[in-house]
Amino acid sequence: MPHFNFNPFLEYAEKNNIQIPENTVEILTVYGNLLLEWNEKINLTAIKEPDEIVIKHFIDSLSLLKIIDPKKGERLIDVGTGAGFPGMVIKILRPDLDVTLLDGHAKRFIFLEDLQNQLGIRAENLHIRAELASKELKYREAFDYATARAVARLNTLAEYCMPFVKKGGKFIAMKGPGADEELIEAKKSISILGGNNEKLIFEILPQDNTRNFIVVEKNSSTHEKYPRASAKISKSPL
């Protein structure tokens, strides 16, 4: 049975005054074991060392709660959730939130359904393309937060995510190196989609890992013509 060292996780939470449920380590141990088990059947992650999973998936997801402090009952959608990062981890840490996990790949939800059944923690699993989901009344400008991790360049990612965010809400893109260049490139698209006051926040994680957060405030409604079809978004970013 793989051994997961959660000391860096607990130390990071304490250092940043992030409250976590008492049974978090036990829950995330189940998560990690199931992730490795399912990863032998379907491609969920290239990170296969238990301690790397703790830092690059669990702590990375946890760090989002240093950037935002959602109120009880607020809604968050994780676009392109993959194996549940950061959305499922946020639901574990903040079970009081209404979390939706969106992904276009059905196989990932086979894993997430199994995970949620074993943990007894449910998020809304939404198997649909983002540009189609945000056209539906139920999801259109319905979320306080939309987040995405390593899905696409910001100038295209904004068009997929901003239509989900209500006025007064926030879009948070979790980015790696080059985030500053992406933000400059995406300023026009962010403005067109109703965003402003964008900020770049650099976060240092344990063992010299880093994460860039691009935080965009939504100050006006997104025009109904957005998002466009996926091919147009990719071919002609705003």
PDB file of C-alpha atoms in Angstrom:
ATOM      1  CA  MET A   1       0.000   0.000   0.000  1.00  0.00           C
ATOM      2  CA  PRO A   2       1.500   3.394  -0.995  1.00  0.00           C
ATOM      3  CA  HIS A   3       2.475   5.752   1.832  1.00  0.00           C
ATOM      4  CA  PHE A   4       1.436   9.393   1.554  1.00  0.00           C
ATOM      5  CA  ASN A   5       3.307  11.942   3.659  1.00  0.00           C
ATOM      6  CA  PHE A   6       0.751  14.586   4.587  1.00  0.00           C
ATOM      7  CA  ASN A   7       3.013  16.608   6.872  1.00  0.00           C
ATOM      8  CA  PRO A   8       3.719  19.225   4.161  1.00  0.00           C
ATOM      9  CA  PHE A   9      -0.037  19.469   3.513  1.00  0.00           C
ATOM     10  CA  LEU A  10      -0.867  20.039   7.184  1.00  0.00           C
ATOM     11  CA  GLU A  11       2.018  22.485   7.626  1.00  0.00           C
ATOM     12  CA  TYR A  12       0.948  24.505   4.578  1.00  0.00           C
ATOM     13  CA  ALA A  13      -2.651  24.679   5.844  1.00  0.00           C
ATOM     14  CA  GLU A  14      -1.535  25.793   9.310  1.00  0.00           C
ATOM     15  CA  LYS A  15       0.945  28.342   7.963  1.00  0.00           C
ATOM     16  CA  ASN A  16      -1.766  29.935   5.825  1.00  0.00           C
ATOM     17  CA  ASN A  17      -4.559  29.712   8.421  1.00  0.00           C
ATOM     18  CA  ILE A  18      -6.654  27.402   6.250  1.00  0.00           C
ATOM     19  CA  GLN A  19      -9.049  25.360   8.376  1.00  0.00           C
ATOM     20  CA  ILE A  20      -9.462  21.752   7.285  1.00  0.00           C
ATOM     21  CA  PRO A  21     -11.827  19.015   8.537  1.00  0.00           C
ATOM     22  CA  GLU A  22     -10.389  16.626  11.125  1.00  0.00           C
ATOM     23  CA  ASN A  23     -10.629  13.568   8.861  1.00  0.00           C
ATOM     24  CA  THR A  24      -8.945  15.218   5.860  1.00  0.00           C
ATOM     25  CA  VAL A  25      -5.818  13.040   5.920  1.00  0.00           C
ATOM     26  CA  GLU A  26      -7.857   9.828   5.963  1.00  0.00           C
ATOM     27  CA  ILE A  27     -10.071  11.050   3.119  1.00  0.00           C
ATOM     28  CA  LEU A  28      -7.164  12.184   0.958  1.00  0.00           C
ATOM     29  CA  THR A  29      -5.355   8.891   1.584  1.00  0.00           C
ATOM     30  CA  VAL A  30      -8.343   7.080   0.071  1.00  0.00           C
ATOM     31  CA  TYR A  31      -8.307   9.609  -2.772  1.00  0.00           C
ATOM     32  CA  GLY A  32      -4.601   9.048  -3.462  1.00  0.00           C
ATOM     33  CA  ASN A  33      -4.836   5.260  -3.385  1.00  0.00           C
ATOM     34  CA  LEU A  34      -7.862   5.241  -5.661  1.00  0.00           C
ATOM     35  CA  LEU A  35      -6.182   7.683  -8.049  1.00  0.00           C
ATOM     36  CA  LEU A  36      -3.179   5.365  -8.407  1.00  0.00           C
ATOM     37  CA  GLU A  37      -5.399   2.309  -8.773  1.00  0.00           C
ATOM     38  CA  TRP A  38      -7.555   3.873 -11.483  1.00  0.00           C
ATOM     39  CA  ASN A  39      -4.527   5.385 -13.203  1.00  0.00           C
ATOM     40  CA  GLU A  40      -3.499   1.887 -14.227  1.00  0.00           C
ATOM     41  CA  LYS A  41      -6.774   1.598 -16.185  1.00  0.00           C
ATOM     42  CA  ILE A  42      -7.211   5.105 -17.583  1.00  0.00           C
ATOM     43  CA  ASN A  43      -4.829   8.049 -17.875  1.00  0.00           C
ATOM     44  CA  LEU A  44      -5.652  10.373 -14.975  1.00  0.00           C
ATOM     45  CA  THR A  45      -2.263  11.741 -13.948  1.00  0.00           C
ATOM     46  CA  ALA A  46       1.383  11.607 -14.977  1.00  0.00           C
ATOM     47  CA  ILE A  47       2.319  12.039 -11.310  1.00  0.00           C
ATOM     48  CA  LYS A  48       2.575   8.593  -9.731  1.00  0.00           C
ATOM     49  CA  GLU A  49       4.760   9.042  -6.645  1.00  0.00           C
ATOM     50  CA  PRO A  50       2.623   9.376  -3.486  1.00  0.00           C
ATOM     51  CA  ASP A  51       4.555  12.316  -2.053  1.00  0.00           C
ATOM     52  CA  GLU A  52       4.433  14.105  -5.403  1.00  0.00           C
ATOM     53  CA  ILE A  53       0.651  13.585  -5.483  1.00  0.00           C
ATOM     54  CA  VAL A  54       0.394  15.254  -2.075  1.00  0.00           C
ATOM     55  CA  ILE A  55       2.347  18.310  -3.217  1.00  0.00           C
ATOM     56  CA  LYS A  56       1.427  18.680  -6.883  1.00  0.00           C
ATOM     57  CA  HIS A  57      -2.238  17.726  -6.610  1.00  0.00           C
ATOM     58  CA  PHE A  58      -3.470  18.035  -3.029  1.00  0.00           C
ATOM     59  CA  ILE A  59      -1.454  21.030  -1.800  1.00  0.00           C
ATOM     60  CA  ASP A  60      -1.772  22.704  -5.193  1.00  0.00           C
ATOM     61  CA  SER A  61      -5.559  22.403  -4.900  1.00  0.00           C
ATOM     62  CA  LEU A  62      -5.493  23.488  -1.249  1.00  0.00           C
ATOM     63  CA  SER A  63      -3.591  26.647  -2.192  1.00  0.00           C
ATOM     64  CA  LEU A  64      -6.697  27.936  -3.973  1.00  0.00           C
ATOM     65  CA  LEU A  65      -8.240  28.510  -0.534  1.00  0.00           C
ATOM     66  CA  LYS A  66      -5.441  30.963   0.221  1.00  0.00           C
ATOM     67  CA  ILE A  67      -6.541  32.983  -2.811  1.00  0.00           C
ATOM     68  CA  ILE A  68     -10.309  32.869  -2.256  1.00  0.00           C
ATOM     69  CA  ASP A  69     -12.427  32.596   0.897  1.00  0.00           C
ATOM     70  CA  PRO A  70     -15.872  31.412  -0.226  1.00  0.00           C
ATOM     71  CA  LYS A  71     -18.899  31.941   1.994  1.00  0.00           C
ATOM     72  CA  LYS A  72     -20.993  28.962   3.072  1.00  0.00           C
ATOM     73  CA  GLY A  73     -23.221  27.738   0.269  1.00  0.00           C
ATOM     74  CA  GLU A  74     -21.480  29.606  -2.524  1.00  0.00           C
ATOM     75  CA  ARG A  75     -21.146  27.883  -5.891  1.00  0.00           C
ATOM     76  CA  LEU A  76     -17.874  26.909  -7.583  1.00  0.00           C
ATOM     77  CA  ILE A  77     -17.406  25.224 -10.947  1.00  0.00           C
ATOM     78  CA  ASP A  78     -14.135  23.504 -11.860  1.00  0.00           C
ATOM     79  CA  VAL A  79     -13.790  23.560 -15.648  1.00  0.00           C
ATOM     80  CA  GLY A  80     -11.762  20.681 -17.076  1.00  0.00           C
ATOM     81  CA  THR A  81     -11.550  19.038 -13.653  1.00  0.00           C
ATOM     82  CA  GLY A  82      -9.738  15.904 -14.851  1.00  0.00           C
ATOM     83  CA  ALA A  83      -9.227  13.711 -11.776  1.00  0.00           C
ATOM     84  CA  GLY A  84     -10.851  16.318  -9.549  1.00  0.00           C
ATOM     85  CA  PHE A  85      -8.131  18.931  -9.129  1.00  0.00           C
ATOM     86  CA  PRO A  86      -8.804  21.387  -7.668  1.00  0.00           C
ATOM     87  CA  GLY A  87     -12.595  21.003  -7.504  1.00  0.00           C
ATOM     88  CA  MET A  88     -12.981  17.688  -5.682  1.00  0.00           C
ATOM     89  CA  VAL A  89     -10.286  18.589  -3.177  1.00  0.00           C
ATOM     90  CA  ILE A  90     -12.085  21.882  -2.486  1.00  0.00           C
ATOM     91  CA  LYS A  91     -15.330  19.958  -1.900  1.00  0.00           C
ATOM     92  CA  ILE A  92     -13.520  17.711   0.602  1.00  0.00           C
ATOM     93  CA  LEU A  93     -12.028  20.694   2.417  1.00  0.00           C
ATOM     94  CA  ARG A  94     -15.178  22.817   2.196  1.00  0.00           C
ATOM     95  CA  PRO A  95     -18.161  20.433   2.147  1.00  0.00           C
ATOM     96  CA  ASP A  96     -20.418  23.454   2.771  1.00  0.00           C
ATOM     97  CA  LEU A  97     -19.789  24.688  -0.785  1.00  0.00           C
ATOM     98  CA  ASP A  98     -21.848  23.785  -3.853  1.00  0.00           C
ATOM     99  CA  VAL A  99     -19.187  22.375  -6.195  1.00  0.00           C
ATOM    100  CA  THR A 100     -19.654  21.335  -9.825  1.00  0.00           C
ATOM    101  CA  LEU A 101     -16.999  19.306 -11.643  1.00  0.00           C
ATOM    102  CA  LEU A 102     -17.091  19.752 -15.423  1.00  0.00           C
ATOM    103  CA  ASP A 103     -15.149  17.723 -17.956  1.00  0.00           C
ATOM    104  CA  GLY A 104     -15.687  16.607 -21.528  1.00  0.00           C
ATOM    105  CA  HIS A 105     -14.165  13.149 -20.996  1.00  0.00           C
ATOM    106  CA  ALA A 106     -16.622  10.545 -19.710  1.00  0.00           C
ATOM    107  CA  LYS A 107     -13.964   8.116 -18.431  1.00  0.00           C
ATOM    108  CA  ARG A 108     -12.826  10.614 -15.821  1.00  0.00           C
ATOM    109  CA  PHE A 109     -16.291  10.610 -14.292  1.00  0.00           C
ATOM    110  CA  ILE A 110     -16.199   6.836 -13.880  1.00  0.00           C
ATOM    111  CA  PHE A 111     -13.293   7.462 -11.520  1.00  0.00           C
ATOM    112  CA  LEU A 112     -14.911  10.474  -9.849  1.00  0.00           C
ATOM    113  CA  GLU A 113     -18.180   8.593  -9.280  1.00  0.00           C
ATOM    114  CA  ASP A 114     -16.281   5.727  -7.655  1.00  0.00           C
ATOM    115  CA  LEU A 115     -14.306   8.198  -5.544  1.00  0.00           C
ATOM    116  CA  GLN A 116     -17.406  10.062  -4.368  1.00  0.00           C
ATOM    117  CA  ASN A 117     -19.208   6.826  -3.535  1.00  0.00           C
ATOM    118  CA  GLN A 118     -16.288   5.613  -1.447  1.00  0.00           C
ATOM    119  CA  LEU A 119     -15.864   8.934   0.343  1.00  0.00           C
ATOM    120  CA  GLY A 120     -19.557   9.674   0.783  1.00  0.00           C
ATOM    121  CA  ILE A 121     -18.883  13.202  -0.507  1.00  0.00           C
ATOM    122  CA  ARG A 122     -20.847  14.348  -3.520  1.00  0.00           C
ATOM    123  CA  ALA A 123     -20.189  17.099  -6.034  1.00  0.00           C
ATOM    124  CA  GLU A 124     -22.275  17.655  -9.158  1.00  0.00           C
ATOM    125  CA  ASN A 125     -20.593  15.762 -11.990  1.00  0.00           C
ATOM    126  CA  LEU A 126     -21.180  17.440 -15.322  1.00  0.00           C
ATOM    127  CA  HIS A 127     -20.053  15.548 -18.427  1.00  0.00           C
ATOM    128  CA  ILE A 128     -20.393  18.149 -21.167  1.00  0.00           C
ATOM    129  CA  ARG A 129     -18.225  20.552 -23.101  1.00  0.00           C
ATOM    130  CA  ALA A 130     -17.822  23.893 -21.347  1.00  0.00           C
ATOM    131  CA  GLU A 131     -18.987  25.970 -24.301  1.00  0.00           C
ATOM    132  CA  LEU A 132     -22.254  24.023 -24.352  1.00  0.00           C
ATOM    133  CA  ALA A 133     -22.841  23.955 -20.604  1.00  0.00           C
ATOM    134  CA  SER A 134     -22.562  27.720 -20.183  1.00  0.00           C
ATOM    135  CA  LYS A 135     -25.326  28.213 -22.748  1.00  0.00           C
ATOM    136  CA  GLU A 136     -27.753  26.383 -20.457  1.00  0.00           C
ATOM    137  CA  LEU A 137     -29.845  28.602 -18.177  1.00  0.00           C
ATOM    138  CA  LYS A 138     -29.028  26.452 -15.141  1.00  0.00           C
ATOM    139  CA  TYR A 139     -25.311  27.187 -15.445  1.00  0.00           C
ATOM    140  CA  ARG A 140     -25.213  30.548 -17.218  1.00  0.00           C
ATOM    141  CA  GLU A 141     -23.716  33.176 -14.887  1.00  0.00           C
ATOM    142  CA  ALA A 142     -24.761  30.954 -11.971  1.00  0.00           C
ATOM    143  CA  PHE A 143     -21.470  30.548 -10.099  1.00  0.00           C
ATOM    144  CA  ASP A 144     -19.621  32.665  -7.578  1.00  0.00           C
ATOM    145  CA  TYR A 145     -16.331  31.146  -8.736  1.00  0.00           C
ATOM    146  CA  ALA A 146     -15.083  29.391 -11.852  1.00  0.00           C
ATOM    147  CA  THR A 147     -11.672  27.788 -11.716  1.00  0.00           C
ATOM    148  CA  ALA A 148      -9.512  25.889 -14.168  1.00  0.00           C
ATOM    149  CA  ARG A 149      -6.065  24.332 -13.871  1.00  0.00           C
ATOM    150  CA  ALA A 150      -3.750  23.900 -16.876  1.00  0.00           C
ATOM    151  CA  VAL A 151      -6.564  23.648 -19.434  1.00  0.00           C
ATOM    152  CA  ALA A 152      -5.688  26.195 -22.155  1.00  0.00           C
ATOM    153  CA  ARG A 153      -4.030  29.566 -22.708  1.00  0.00           C
ATOM    154  CA  LEU A 154      -5.805  32.325 -20.839  1.00  0.00           C
ATOM    155  CA  ASN A 155      -7.127  34.165 -23.895  1.00  0.00           C
ATOM    156  CA  THR A 156      -9.132  31.060 -24.871  1.00  0.00           C
ATOM    157  CA  LEU A 157      -9.720  29.742 -21.346  1.00  0.00           C
ATOM    158  CA  ALA A 158     -11.464  32.983 -20.371  1.00  0.00           C
ATOM    159  CA  GLU A 159     -14.110  32.447 -23.052  1.00  0.00           C
ATOM    160  CA  TYR A 160     -14.827  28.954 -21.723  1.00  0.00           C
ATOM    161  CA  CYS A 161     -14.998  30.025 -18.064  1.00  0.00           C
ATOM    162  CA  MET A 162     -16.251  33.614 -17.779  1.00  0.00           C
ATOM    163  CA  PRO A 163     -19.811  32.854 -18.977  1.00  0.00           C
ATOM    164  CA  PHE A 164     -20.279  30.640 -15.899  1.00  0.00           C
ATOM    165  CA  VAL A 165     -19.465  33.466 -13.474  1.00  0.00           C
ATOM    166  CA  LYS A 166     -22.155  35.756 -12.071  1.00  0.00           C
ATOM    167  CA  LYS A 167     -21.655  39.510 -11.754  1.00  0.00           C
ATOM    168  CA  GLY A 168     -19.569  40.097  -8.660  1.00  0.00           C
ATOM    169  CA  GLY A 169     -18.007  36.628  -8.908  1.00  0.00           C
ATOM    170  CA  LYS A 170     -14.480  35.621  -9.842  1.00  0.00           C
ATOM    171  CA  PHE A 171     -12.679  33.510 -12.428  1.00  0.00           C
ATOM    172  CA  ILE A 172      -9.442  31.978 -11.149  1.00  0.00           C
ATOM    173  CA  ALA A 173      -7.001  30.412 -13.597  1.00  0.00           C
ATOM    174  CA  MET A 174      -4.272  28.242 -12.049  1.00  0.00           C
ATOM    175  CA  LYS A 175      -1.203  28.695 -14.214  1.00  0.00           C
ATOM    176  CA  GLY A 176       2.454  27.724 -14.455  1.00  0.00           C
ATOM    177  CA  PRO A 177       5.407  29.705 -15.848  1.00  0.00           C
ATOM    178  CA  GLY A 178       4.577  32.414 -18.354  1.00  0.00           C
ATOM    179  CA  ALA A 179       1.363  33.468 -16.621  1.00  0.00           C
ATOM    180  CA  ASP A 180       2.341  37.137 -16.833  1.00  0.00           C
ATOM    181  CA  GLU A 181       2.617  36.920 -20.615  1.00  0.00           C
ATOM    182  CA  GLU A 182      -0.715  35.088 -20.847  1.00  0.00           C
ATOM    183  CA  LEU A 183      -2.405  37.776 -18.786  1.00  0.00           C
ATOM    184  CA  ILE A 184      -1.137  40.557 -21.057  1.00  0.00           C
ATOM    185  CA  GLU A 185      -2.278  38.550 -24.096  1.00  0.00           C
ATOM    186  CA  ALA A 186      -5.750  37.959 -22.578  1.00  0.00           C
ATOM    187  CA  LYS A 187      -6.609  41.467 -21.341  1.00  0.00           C
ATOM    188  CA  LYS A 188      -8.784  42.214 -24.367  1.00  0.00           C
ATOM    189  CA  SER A 189     -10.738  38.961 -24.147  1.00  0.00           C
ATOM    190  CA  ILE A 190     -11.258  39.370 -20.400  1.00  0.00           C
ATOM    191  CA  SER A 191     -12.696  42.846 -20.940  1.00  0.00           C
ATOM    192  CA  ILE A 192     -14.989  41.699 -23.775  1.00  0.00           C
ATOM    193  CA  LEU A 193     -16.320  38.893 -21.570  1.00  0.00           C
ATOM    194  CA  GLY A 194     -17.188  41.200 -18.676  1.00  0.00           C
ATOM    195  CA  GLY A 195     -14.088  40.928 -16.504  1.00  0.00           C
ATOM    196  CA  ASN A 196     -11.809  43.518 -14.944  1.00  0.00           C
ATOM    197  CA  ASN A 197      -9.388  44.131 -12.042  1.00  0.00           C
ATOM    198  CA  GLU A 198      -7.341  41.084 -13.035  1.00  0.00           C
ATOM    199  CA  LYS A 199      -4.513  40.185 -10.667  1.00  0.00           C
ATOM    200  CA  LEU A 200      -1.549  37.818 -10.888  1.00  0.00           C
ATOM    201  CA  ILE A 201      -0.639  36.126  -7.606  1.00  0.00           C
ATOM    202  CA  PHE A 202       2.522  34.045  -7.269  1.00  0.00           C
ATOM    203  CA  GLU A 203       2.442  31.309  -4.631  1.00  0.00           C
ATOM    204  CA  ILE A 204       5.351  29.212  -3.371  1.00  0.00           C
ATOM    205  CA  LEU A 205       4.421  25.630  -2.488  1.00  0.00           C
ATOM    206  CA  PRO A 206       6.515  23.100  -0.530  1.00  0.00           C
ATOM    207  CA  GLN A 207       9.744  21.745  -2.040  1.00  0.00           C
ATOM    208  CA  ASP A 208      10.212  24.771  -4.297  1.00  0.00           C
ATOM    209  CA  ASN A 209       7.059  24.117  -6.295  1.00  0.00           C
ATOM    210  CA  THR A 210       5.212  27.207  -7.460  1.00  0.00           C
ATOM    211  CA  ARG A 211       1.776  28.212  -8.710  1.00  0.00           C
ATOM    212  CA  ASN A 212       0.527  31.338 -10.483  1.00  0.00           C
ATOM    213  CA  PHE A 213      -3.067  32.419  -9.930  1.00  0.00           C
ATOM    214  CA  ILE A 214      -4.765  34.806 -12.318  1.00  0.00           C
ATOM    215  CA  VAL A 215      -7.815  36.232 -10.574  1.00  0.00           C
ATOM    216  CA  VAL A 216     -10.418  38.079 -12.650  1.00  0.00           C
ATOM    217  CA  GLU A 217     -13.428  39.914 -11.227  1.00  0.00           C
ATOM    218  CA  LYS A 218     -16.691  39.788 -13.184  1.00  0.00           C
ATOM    219  CA  ASN A 219     -18.213  43.273 -13.314  1.00  0.00           C
ATOM    220  CA  SER A 220     -20.700  42.953 -16.163  1.00  0.00           C
ATOM    221  CA  SER A 221     -22.699  40.233 -17.895  1.00  0.00           C
ATOM    222  CA  THR A 222     -21.152  38.248 -20.730  1.00  0.00           C
ATOM    223  CA  HIS A 223     -22.846  38.867 -24.081  1.00  0.00           C
ATOM    224  CA  GLU A 224     -25.083  35.973 -25.103  1.00  0.00           C
ATOM    225  CA  LYS A 225     -23.000  35.271 -28.228  1.00  0.00           C
ATOM    226  CA  TYR A 226     -20.180  34.003 -26.001  1.00  0.00           C
ATOM    227  CA  PRO A 227     -18.842  31.417 -25.767  1.00  0.00           C
ATOM    228  CA  ARG A 228     -18.537  30.709 -29.455  1.00  0.00           C
ATOM    229  CA  ALA A 229     -18.051  27.229 -30.904  1.00  0.00           C
ATOM    230  CA  SER A 230     -14.867  25.523 -29.740  1.00  0.00           C
ATOM    231  CA  ALA A 231     -13.244  25.641 -33.172  1.00  0.00           C
ATOM    232  CA  LYS A 232     -13.762  29.422 -33.369  1.00  0.00           C
ATOM    233  CA  ILE A 233     -12.404  29.947 -29.858  1.00  0.00           C
ATOM    234  CA  SER A 234      -9.238  28.053 -30.727  1.00  0.00           C
ATOM    235  CA  LYS A 235      -8.780  29.517 -34.190  1.00  0.00           C
ATOM    236  CA  SER A 236      -9.611  33.154 -33.370  1.00  0.00           C
ATOM    237  CA  PRO A 237      -9.148  34.019 -29.686  1.00  0.00           C
ATOM    238  CA  LEU A 238     -10.807  37.274 -28.656  1.00  0.00           C
TER     239      LEU A 238
END
